[in-house]
Coordinates of C-alpha atoms in Angstrom, one line a residue:
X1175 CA 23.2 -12.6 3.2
X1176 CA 21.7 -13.2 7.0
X1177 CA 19.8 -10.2 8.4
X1178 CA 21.7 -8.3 10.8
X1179 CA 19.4 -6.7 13.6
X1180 CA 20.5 -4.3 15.5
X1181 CA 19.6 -4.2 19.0
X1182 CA 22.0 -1.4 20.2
X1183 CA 23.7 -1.2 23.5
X1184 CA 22.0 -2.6 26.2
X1185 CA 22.3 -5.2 29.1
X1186 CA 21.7 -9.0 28.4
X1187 CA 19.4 -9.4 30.9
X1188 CA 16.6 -12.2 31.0
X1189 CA 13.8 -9.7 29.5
X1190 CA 16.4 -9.2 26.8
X1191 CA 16.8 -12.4 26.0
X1192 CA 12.9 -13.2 25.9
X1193 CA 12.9 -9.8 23.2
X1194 CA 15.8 -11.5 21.0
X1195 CA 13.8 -14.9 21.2
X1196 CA 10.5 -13.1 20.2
X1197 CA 11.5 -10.6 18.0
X1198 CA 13.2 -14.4 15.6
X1199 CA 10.2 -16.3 16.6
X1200 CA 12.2 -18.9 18.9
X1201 CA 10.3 -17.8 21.8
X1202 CA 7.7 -20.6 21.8
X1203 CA 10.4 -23.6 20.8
X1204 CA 13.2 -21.9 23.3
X1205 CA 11.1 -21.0 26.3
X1206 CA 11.6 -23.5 28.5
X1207 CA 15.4 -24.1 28.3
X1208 CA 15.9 -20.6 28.4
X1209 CA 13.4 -20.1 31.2
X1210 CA 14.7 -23.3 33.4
X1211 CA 18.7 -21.9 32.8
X1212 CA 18.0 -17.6 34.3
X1213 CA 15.4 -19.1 36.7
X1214 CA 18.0 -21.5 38.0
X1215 CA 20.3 -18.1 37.9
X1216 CA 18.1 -16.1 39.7
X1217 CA 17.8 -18.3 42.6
X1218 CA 21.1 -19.0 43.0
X1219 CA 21.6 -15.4 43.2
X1220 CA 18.8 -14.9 45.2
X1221 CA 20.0 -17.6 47.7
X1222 CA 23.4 -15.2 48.3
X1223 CA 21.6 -12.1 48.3
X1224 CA 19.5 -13.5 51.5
X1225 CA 22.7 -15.0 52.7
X1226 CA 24.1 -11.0 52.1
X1227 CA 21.7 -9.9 53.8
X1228 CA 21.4 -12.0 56.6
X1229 CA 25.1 -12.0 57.6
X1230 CA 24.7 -7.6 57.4
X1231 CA 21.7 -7.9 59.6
X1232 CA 23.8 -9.9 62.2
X1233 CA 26.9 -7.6 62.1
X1234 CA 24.9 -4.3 62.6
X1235 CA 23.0 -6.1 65.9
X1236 CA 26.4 -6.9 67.2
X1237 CA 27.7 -3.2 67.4
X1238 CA 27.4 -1.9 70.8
X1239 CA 26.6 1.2 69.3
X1240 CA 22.7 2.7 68.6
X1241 CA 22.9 2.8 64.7
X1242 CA 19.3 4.2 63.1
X1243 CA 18.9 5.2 59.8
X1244 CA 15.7 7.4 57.9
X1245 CA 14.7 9.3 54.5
X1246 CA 14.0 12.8 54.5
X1247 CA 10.6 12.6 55.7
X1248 CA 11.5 10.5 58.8
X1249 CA 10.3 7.3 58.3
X1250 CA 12.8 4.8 59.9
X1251 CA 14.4 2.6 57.2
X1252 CA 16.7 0.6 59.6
X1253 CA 17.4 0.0 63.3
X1254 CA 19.8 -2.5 65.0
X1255 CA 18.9 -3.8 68.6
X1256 CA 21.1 -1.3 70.6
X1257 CA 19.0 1.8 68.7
X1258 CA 15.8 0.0 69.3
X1259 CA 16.4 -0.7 73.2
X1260 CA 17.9 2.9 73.8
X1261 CA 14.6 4.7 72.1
X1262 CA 11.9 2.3 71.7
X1263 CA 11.7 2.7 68.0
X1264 CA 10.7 0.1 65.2
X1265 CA 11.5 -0.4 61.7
X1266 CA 8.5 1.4 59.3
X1267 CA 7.9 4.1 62.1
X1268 CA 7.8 7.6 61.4
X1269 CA 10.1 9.9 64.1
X1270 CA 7.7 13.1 63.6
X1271 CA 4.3 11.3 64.7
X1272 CA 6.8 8.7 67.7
X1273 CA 5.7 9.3 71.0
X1274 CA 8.4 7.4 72.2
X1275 CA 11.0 10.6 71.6
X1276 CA 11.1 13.9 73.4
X1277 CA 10.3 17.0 71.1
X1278 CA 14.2 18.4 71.5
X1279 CA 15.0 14.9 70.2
X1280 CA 12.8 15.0 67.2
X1281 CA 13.3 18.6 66.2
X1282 CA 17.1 17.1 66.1
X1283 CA 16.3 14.0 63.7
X1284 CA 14.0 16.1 61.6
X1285 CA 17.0 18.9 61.2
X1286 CA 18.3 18.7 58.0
X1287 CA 21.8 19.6 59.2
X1288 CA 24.4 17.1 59.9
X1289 CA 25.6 17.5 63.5
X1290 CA 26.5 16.1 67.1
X1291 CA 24.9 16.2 69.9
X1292 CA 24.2 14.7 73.9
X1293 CA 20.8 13.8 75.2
X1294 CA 20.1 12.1 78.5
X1295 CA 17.9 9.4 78.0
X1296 CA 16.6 7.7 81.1
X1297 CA 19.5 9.4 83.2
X1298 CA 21.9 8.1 81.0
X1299 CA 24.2 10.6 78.4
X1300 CA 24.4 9.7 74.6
X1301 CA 26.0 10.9 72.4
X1302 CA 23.8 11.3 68.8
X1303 CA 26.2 11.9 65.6
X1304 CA 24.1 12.5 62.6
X1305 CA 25.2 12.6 58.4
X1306 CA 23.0 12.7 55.2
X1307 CA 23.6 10.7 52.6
X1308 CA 23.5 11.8 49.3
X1309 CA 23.0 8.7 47.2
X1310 CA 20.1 7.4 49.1
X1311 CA 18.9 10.9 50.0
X1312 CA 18.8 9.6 53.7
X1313 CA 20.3 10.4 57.3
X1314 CA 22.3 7.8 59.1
X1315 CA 22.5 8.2 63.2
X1316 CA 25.0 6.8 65.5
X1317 CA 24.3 6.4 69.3
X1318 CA 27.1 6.2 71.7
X1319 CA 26.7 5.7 75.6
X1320 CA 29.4 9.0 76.5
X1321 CA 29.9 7.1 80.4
X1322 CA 31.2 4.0 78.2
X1323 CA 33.3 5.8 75.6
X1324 CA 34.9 8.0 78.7
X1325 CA 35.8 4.9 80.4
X1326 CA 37.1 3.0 77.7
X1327 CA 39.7 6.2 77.0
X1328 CA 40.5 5.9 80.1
X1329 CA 41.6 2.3 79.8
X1330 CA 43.2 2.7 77.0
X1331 CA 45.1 5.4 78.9
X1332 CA 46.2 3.6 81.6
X1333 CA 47.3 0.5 79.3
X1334 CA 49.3 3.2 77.3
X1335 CA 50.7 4.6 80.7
X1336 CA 51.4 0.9 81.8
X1337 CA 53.9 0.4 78.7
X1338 CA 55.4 4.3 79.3
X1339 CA 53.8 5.9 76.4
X1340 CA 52.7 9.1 78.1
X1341 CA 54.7 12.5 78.7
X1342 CA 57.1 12.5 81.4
X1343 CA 58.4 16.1 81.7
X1344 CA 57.1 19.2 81.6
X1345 CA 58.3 22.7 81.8
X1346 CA 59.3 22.7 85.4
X1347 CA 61.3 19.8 85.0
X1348 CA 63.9 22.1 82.5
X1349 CA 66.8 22.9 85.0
X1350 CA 68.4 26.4 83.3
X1351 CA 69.2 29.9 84.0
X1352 CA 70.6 30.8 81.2
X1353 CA 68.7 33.2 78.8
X1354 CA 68.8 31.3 76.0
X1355 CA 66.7 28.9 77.5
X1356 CA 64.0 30.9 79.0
X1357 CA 64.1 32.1 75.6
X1358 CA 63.7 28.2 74.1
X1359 CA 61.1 27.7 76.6
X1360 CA 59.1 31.0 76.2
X1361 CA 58.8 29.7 72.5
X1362 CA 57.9 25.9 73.3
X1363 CA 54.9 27.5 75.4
X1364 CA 53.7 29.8 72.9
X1365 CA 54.1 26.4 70.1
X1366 CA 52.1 24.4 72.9
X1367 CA 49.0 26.2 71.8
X1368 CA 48.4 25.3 68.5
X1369 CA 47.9 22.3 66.8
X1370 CA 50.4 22.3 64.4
X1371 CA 53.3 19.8 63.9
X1372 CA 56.5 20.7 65.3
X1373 CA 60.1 20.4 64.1
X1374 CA 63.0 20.2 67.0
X1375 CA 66.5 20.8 66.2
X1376 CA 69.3 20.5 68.5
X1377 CA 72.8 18.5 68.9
X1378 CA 72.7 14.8 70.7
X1379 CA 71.8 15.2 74.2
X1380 CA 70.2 18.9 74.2
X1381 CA 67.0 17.6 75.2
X1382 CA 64.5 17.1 72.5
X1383 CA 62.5 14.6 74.3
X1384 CA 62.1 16.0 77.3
X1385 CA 61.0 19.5 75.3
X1386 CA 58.5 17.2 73.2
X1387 CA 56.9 16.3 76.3
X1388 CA 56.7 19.2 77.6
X1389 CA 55.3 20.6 74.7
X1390 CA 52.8 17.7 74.9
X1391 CA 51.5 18.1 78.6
X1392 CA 51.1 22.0 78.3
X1393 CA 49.0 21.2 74.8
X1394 CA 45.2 20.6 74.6
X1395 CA 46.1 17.3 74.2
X1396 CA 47.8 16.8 77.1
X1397 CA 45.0 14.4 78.2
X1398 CA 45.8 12.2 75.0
X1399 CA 48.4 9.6 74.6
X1400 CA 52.5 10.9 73.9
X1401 CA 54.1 8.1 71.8
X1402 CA 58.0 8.2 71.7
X1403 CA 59.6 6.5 69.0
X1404 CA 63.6 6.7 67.7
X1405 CA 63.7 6.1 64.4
X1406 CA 67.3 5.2 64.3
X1407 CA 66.7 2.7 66.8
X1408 CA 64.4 0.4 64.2
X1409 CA 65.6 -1.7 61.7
X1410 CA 64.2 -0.8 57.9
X1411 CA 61.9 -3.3 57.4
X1412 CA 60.1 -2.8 61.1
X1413 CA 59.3 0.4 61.4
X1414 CA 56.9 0.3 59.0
X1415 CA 55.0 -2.1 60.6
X1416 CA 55.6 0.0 64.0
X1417 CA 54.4 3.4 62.9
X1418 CA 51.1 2.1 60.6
X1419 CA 50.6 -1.7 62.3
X1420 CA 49.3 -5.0 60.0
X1421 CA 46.4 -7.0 59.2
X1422 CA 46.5 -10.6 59.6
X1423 CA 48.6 -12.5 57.6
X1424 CA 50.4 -9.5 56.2
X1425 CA 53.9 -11.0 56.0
X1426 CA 55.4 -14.5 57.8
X1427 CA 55.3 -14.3 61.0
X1428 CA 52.5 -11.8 61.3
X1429 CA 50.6 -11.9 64.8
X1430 CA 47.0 -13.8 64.1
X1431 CA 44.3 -10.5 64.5
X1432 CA 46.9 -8.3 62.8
X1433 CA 48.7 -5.1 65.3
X1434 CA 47.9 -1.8 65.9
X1435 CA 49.9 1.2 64.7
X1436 CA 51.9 3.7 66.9
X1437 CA 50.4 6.2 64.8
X1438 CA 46.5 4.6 65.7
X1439 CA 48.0 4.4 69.5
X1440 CA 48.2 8.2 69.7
X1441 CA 44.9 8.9 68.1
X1442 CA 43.6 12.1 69.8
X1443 CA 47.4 12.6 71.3
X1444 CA 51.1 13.5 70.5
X1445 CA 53.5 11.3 68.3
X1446 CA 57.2 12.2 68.9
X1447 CA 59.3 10.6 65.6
X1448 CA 63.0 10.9 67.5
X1449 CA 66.2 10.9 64.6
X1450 CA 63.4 11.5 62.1
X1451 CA 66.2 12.2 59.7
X1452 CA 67.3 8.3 59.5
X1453 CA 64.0 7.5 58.2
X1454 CA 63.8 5.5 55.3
X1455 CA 62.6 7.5 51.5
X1456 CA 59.6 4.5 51.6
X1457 CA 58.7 5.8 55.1
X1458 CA 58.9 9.4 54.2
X1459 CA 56.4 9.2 51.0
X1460 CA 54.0 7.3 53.6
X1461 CA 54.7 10.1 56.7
X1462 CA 54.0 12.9 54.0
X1463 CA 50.6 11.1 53.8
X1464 CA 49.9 10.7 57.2
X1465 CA 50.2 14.7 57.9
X1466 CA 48.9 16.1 55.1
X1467 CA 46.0 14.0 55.1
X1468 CA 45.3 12.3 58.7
X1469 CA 45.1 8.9 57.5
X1470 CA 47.0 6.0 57.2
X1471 CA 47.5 2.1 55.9
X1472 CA 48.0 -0.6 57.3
X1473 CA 50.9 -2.6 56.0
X1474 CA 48.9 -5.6 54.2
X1475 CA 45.5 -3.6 54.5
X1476 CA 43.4 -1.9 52.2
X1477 CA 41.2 0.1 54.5
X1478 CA 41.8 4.1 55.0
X1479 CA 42.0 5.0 58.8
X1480 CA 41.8 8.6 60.2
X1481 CA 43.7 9.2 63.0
X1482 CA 44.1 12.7 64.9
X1483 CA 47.4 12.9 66.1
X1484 CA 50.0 15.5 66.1
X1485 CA 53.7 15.1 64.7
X1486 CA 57.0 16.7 67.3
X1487 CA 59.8 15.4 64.5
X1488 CA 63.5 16.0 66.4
X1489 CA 66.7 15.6 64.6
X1490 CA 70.6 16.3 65.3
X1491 CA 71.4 16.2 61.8
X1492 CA 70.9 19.0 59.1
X1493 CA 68.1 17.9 57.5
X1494 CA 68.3 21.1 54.8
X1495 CA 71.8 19.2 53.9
X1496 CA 70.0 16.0 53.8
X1497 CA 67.2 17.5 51.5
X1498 CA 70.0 18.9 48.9
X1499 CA 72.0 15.4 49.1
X1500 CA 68.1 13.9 48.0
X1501 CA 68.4 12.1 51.2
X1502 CA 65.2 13.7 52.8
X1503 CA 61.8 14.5 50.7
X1504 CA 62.0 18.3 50.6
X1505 CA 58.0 18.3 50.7
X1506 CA 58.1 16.4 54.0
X1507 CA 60.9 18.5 55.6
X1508 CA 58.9 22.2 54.8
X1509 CA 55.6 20.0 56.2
X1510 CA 57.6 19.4 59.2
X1511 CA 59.2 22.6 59.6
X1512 CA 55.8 25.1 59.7
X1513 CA 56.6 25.0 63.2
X1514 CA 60.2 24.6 64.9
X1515 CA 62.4 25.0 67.8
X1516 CA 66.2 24.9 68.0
X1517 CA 67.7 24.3 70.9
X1518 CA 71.0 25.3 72.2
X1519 CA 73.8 23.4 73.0
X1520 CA 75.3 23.2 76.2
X1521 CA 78.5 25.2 75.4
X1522 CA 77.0 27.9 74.7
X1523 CA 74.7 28.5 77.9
X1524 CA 77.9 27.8 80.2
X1525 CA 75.6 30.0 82.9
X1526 CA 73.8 26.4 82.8
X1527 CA 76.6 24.0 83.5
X1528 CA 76.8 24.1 87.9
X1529 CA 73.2 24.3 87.9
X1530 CA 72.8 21.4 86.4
X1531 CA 75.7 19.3 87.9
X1532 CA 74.4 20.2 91.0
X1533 CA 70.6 18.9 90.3
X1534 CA 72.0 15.7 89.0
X1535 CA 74.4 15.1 92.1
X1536 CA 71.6 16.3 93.9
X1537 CA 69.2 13.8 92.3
X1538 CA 71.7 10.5 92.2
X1539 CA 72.4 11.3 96.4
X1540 CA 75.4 13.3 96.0
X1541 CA 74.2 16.0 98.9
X1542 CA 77.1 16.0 100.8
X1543 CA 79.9 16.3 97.5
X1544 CA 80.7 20.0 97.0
X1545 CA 82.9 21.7 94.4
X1546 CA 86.7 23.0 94.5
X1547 CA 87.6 25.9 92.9
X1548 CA 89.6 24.7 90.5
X1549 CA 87.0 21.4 89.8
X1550 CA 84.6 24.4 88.6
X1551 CA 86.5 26.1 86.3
X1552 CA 87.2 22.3 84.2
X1553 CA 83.5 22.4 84.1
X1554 CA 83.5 25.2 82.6
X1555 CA 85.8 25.3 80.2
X1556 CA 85.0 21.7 78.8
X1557 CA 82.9 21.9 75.3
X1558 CA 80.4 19.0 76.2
X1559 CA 80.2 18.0 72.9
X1560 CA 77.7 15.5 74.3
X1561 CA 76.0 18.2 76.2
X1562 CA 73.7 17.4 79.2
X1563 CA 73.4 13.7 78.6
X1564 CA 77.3 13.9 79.0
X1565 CA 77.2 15.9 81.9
X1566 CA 74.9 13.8 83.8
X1567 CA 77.3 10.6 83.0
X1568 CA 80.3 12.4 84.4
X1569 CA 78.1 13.2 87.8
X1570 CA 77.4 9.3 87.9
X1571 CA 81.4 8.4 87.1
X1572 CA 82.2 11.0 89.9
X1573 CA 80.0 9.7 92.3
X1574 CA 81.3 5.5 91.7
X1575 CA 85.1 6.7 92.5
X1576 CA 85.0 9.7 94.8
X1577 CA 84.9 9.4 98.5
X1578 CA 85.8 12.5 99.3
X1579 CA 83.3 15.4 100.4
X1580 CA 84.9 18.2 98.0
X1581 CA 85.0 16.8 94.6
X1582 CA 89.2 17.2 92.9
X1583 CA 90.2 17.4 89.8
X1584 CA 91.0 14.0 89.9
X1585 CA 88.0 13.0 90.4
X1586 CA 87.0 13.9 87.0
X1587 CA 87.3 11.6 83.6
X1588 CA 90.6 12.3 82.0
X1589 CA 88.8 13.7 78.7
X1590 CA 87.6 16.9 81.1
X1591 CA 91.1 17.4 81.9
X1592 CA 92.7 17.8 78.6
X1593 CA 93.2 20.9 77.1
X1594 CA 92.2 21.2 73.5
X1595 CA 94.4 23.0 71.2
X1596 CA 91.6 26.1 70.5
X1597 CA 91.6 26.8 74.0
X1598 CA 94.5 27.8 74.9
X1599 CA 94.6 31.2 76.2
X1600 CA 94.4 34.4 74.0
X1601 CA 97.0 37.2 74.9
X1602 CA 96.1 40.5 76.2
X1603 CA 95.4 42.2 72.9
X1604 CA 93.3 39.2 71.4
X1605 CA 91.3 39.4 74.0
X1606 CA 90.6 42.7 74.0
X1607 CA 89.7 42.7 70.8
X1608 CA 87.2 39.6 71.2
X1609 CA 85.7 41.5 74.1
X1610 CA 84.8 44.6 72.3
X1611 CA 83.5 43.2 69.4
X1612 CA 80.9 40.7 71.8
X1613 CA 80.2 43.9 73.3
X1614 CA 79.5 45.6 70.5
X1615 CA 77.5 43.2 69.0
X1616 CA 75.0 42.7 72.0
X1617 CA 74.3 46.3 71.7
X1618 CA 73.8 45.6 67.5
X1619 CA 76.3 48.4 67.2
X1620 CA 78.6 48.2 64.1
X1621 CA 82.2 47.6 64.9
X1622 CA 85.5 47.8 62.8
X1623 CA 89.0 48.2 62.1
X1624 CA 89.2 51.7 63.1
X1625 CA 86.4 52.2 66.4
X1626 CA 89.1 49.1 67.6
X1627 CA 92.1 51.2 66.6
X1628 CA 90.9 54.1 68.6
X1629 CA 89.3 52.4 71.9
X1630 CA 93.1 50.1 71.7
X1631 CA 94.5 53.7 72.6
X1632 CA 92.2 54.5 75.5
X1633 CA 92.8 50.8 76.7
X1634 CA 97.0 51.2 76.3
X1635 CA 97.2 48.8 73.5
X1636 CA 98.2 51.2 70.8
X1637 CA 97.1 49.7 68.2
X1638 CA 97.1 51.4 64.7
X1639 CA 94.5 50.6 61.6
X1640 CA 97.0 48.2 59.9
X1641 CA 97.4 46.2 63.2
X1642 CA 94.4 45.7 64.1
X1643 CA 93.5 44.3 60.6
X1644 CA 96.3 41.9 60.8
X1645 CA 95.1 40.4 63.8
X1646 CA 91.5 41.0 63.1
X1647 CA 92.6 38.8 59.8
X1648 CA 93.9 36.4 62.0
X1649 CA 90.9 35.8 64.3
X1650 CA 88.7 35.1 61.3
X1651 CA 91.0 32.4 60.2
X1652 CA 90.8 30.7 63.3
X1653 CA 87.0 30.8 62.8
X1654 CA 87.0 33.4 66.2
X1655 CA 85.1 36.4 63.9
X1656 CA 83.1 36.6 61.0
X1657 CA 83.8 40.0 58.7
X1658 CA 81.2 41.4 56.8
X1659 CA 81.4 44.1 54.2
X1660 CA 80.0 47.9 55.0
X1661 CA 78.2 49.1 58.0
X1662 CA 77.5 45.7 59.2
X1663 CA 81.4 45.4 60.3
X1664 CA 83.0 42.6 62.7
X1665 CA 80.7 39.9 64.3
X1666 CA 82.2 37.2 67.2
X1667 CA 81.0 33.1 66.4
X1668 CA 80.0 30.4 69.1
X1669 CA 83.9 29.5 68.6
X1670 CA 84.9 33.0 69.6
X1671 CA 82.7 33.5 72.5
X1672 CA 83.8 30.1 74.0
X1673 CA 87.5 31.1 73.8
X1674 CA 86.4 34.3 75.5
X1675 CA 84.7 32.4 78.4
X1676 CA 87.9 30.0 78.5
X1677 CA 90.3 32.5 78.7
X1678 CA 88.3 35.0 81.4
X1679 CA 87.9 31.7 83.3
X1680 CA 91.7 31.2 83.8

């Protein structure tokens, strides 16, 4: 039987081989074929190593930026061009003995903390960002001209400005005077402040854009970028390409160079993700990503990027309904909602209505158009189930057909005119029932069956327990009142309170 030697594990390397050779006594017979195959090996490896090498050297002289790198006892292991012409450093020197760096300089190198910070070197201000790395026990140092960085932000922000992607509005630009939205803005302020992603809610045309950007310009990013996107507005297979961008060659028809991302576009700003609820489940497994860990993919690309940016998501659907039909990634709508804001609708801050029909006629030239009577109490009794956007289009369908200075009911779109069924007027004792119970409940007093019974009496109503439970029964099953059980008693809806306005209108 042949001997078996056992050489254990081990790499079969070219000493290894020469070991084998020796240990059988083929060395001397096998030397030269084996020596004249690994040489040929070794310097065709060695031939792309220096090729390696070579190319590396080239790329890190083309960065603009100083790049210098040293081991733990300062003696400089690499330097590209820009480092060398900013400090007057070479490769081999040692940055404790250098006269060519200031002391404050030094005793930052030498430091064995990682940290940034500016020098001004020959009147100019750079900015020094400094890491250690672990493998190589060695600290790698970037060098950035701060004059250049600032202005190429700022080009950046005008070319972002040039295609509309900055913040519009701000608070000032919110026409109201209702307290419901000095509440809504109150809030938006105080949200403004932090840095947290933000969750709008609020019916079609309520504003959610202009409250984003808002939001945005009272931030401390209000000097970064505000990228608007509707994600309703994108067909499925593009707005993954939109949000995250692509490398070269990513799909047919892909740009040559590859595009930016929306998402790298408002690095160090504000993304606002309008109709985030009609984003697709692939796109909501790669958003989840993106805010809990700052980084994203291109599509086609396999290198991480970090971006700073902060999320304002706005939606008119109920995304909670949405989550429960596994439409929308529960995890990504409680990562959206640590922050949120919902905003009224117009029919229920009616105090907002002629202020705002008069900025808007104001605004599109109307000045000399004024209001009848009866033109204002339409206004106000219409639900605006489009809310302000549908306000402002019946100020520009008023101003095409009316030539008249005081503006007629005729003037108006027939939808304003028509009654709807719920709002026809109560009768006396409906409506004083309806009454007391809104008053009662914007005191938070408890109302019920028998404090109406009693205050019907003072009012001449007359009302006895049983009666006032048979129509308190029926103004719950019109949806006017909501009962609850004990001490809690009668509460009025929105639908209640806009019957109540419609009939003390009349």
């Amino acid at each position: 039987m042949a001997p078996i030697i056992d050489i254990g594990p081990r790499i079969l390397d070219f000493i290894s081989i020469v070991e084998i050779l020796q240990a059988i006594h083929l060395l001397d017979e096998r030397s030269n074929l084996v020596a004249a195959k690994y040489v040929k090996q070794i310097i065709s490896q060695g031939w792309q190593l220096s090729n390696v090498n070579e190319f590396l050297y080239k790329v890190i002289n083309s960065v603009d930026d100083g790049l210098l790198s040293y081991d733990e006892h300062g003696n400089i292991t690499l330097i590209n061009s820009s480092a060398n012409e900013i400090l007057n450093l070479e490769m081999g020197e040692n940055l404790s003995s250098s006269l060519s760096i200031s002391s404050e300089l030094r005793s930052f190198f030498l430091s064995p903390a990682a940290t940034n910070e500016m020098f001004t070197i020959f009147h100019t201000e750079y900015l020094f960002s400094k890491s250690f790395i672990e493998t190589t026990k060695s600290f790698l140092c970037t060098l950035k001209n701060a004059r250049e960085r600032i202005n190429i932000e700022n080009r950046l922000r005008k070319e972002l400005k040039k295609k509309g992607h900055y913040a519009k509005y701000s608070f000032s630009d919110i026409i109201h005077k209702s307290s419901l939205m000095k509440s809504a803005i109150d809030k938006s302020q105080k949200l403004a402040q932090s840095d947290y992603d933000i969750l709008i809610l609020g019916e079609s045309g309520t504003g959610k854009e202009l409250f984003a950007s808002a939001i945005h310009n009272s931030s401390p990013r209000c000097k970064g970028p505000f990228i608007a996107i509707n994600c309703s507005a994108l067909p499925e297979e593009l707005i993954e390409s939109e949000l995250f961008g692509y490398d070269e060659g990513a799909f047919t028809g892909a740009k040559k160079g590859g595009k930016i991302g929306l998402f790298e576009m408002a690095n160090g700003g504000t993304i606002f993700l309008d109709e985030i609820g009609d984003i697709p489940p692939k796109i909501q497994l790669r958003l989840l990503r993106v805010l809990q860990e700052k980084e994203i993919l291109k599509v086609g690309g396999n290198t991480i990027i970090h971006v700073d940016v902060r999320v304002i998501a706005a939606t008119n659907e109920d995304l909670l309904d949405l989550v429960n039909r596994s439409v929308f990634r529960k995890d990504l709508y409680y990562r959206l909602k640590k922050l949120y804001l919902n905003l009224p609708p117009l029919r229920d801050r009616r105090e907002d209505i002629l202020v705002l029909f008069a900025h808007f006629l104001h605004k599109k030239g109307g000045t000399n158009h004024s209001l009848s009577p009866e033109t204002e109490k339409i206004l106000l009794n219409y639900k605006w189930e489009g809310n302000i956007r549908e306000l402002e289009n019946t100020v520009e369908y008023i101003l095409a057909i009316c030539d008249e200075e005081i503006i007629m009911p005729y003037h108006l779109p027939e939808d304003l005119c028509r009654k709807q069924a719920n709002e026809l007027p109560l009768d006396p004792i409906d409506h004083f029932l309806l009454d007391t119970i809104y008053s009662f409940n914007k005191t938070q007093d408890p109302v019920g069956r028998k404090k109406l019974s009693e205050l019907s009496h003072i009012q001449g109503f007359n009302q006895s327990e049983r009666q006032s439970r048979t129509r308190i029964d029926k103004l719950a099953a019109k949806g006017y009142i909501r009962k609850f059980r004990g001490r809690f008693g009668l509460e009025i809806t929105v639908k209640g309170r806009e019957i109540l306005s419609a009939f003390s209108a009349e």
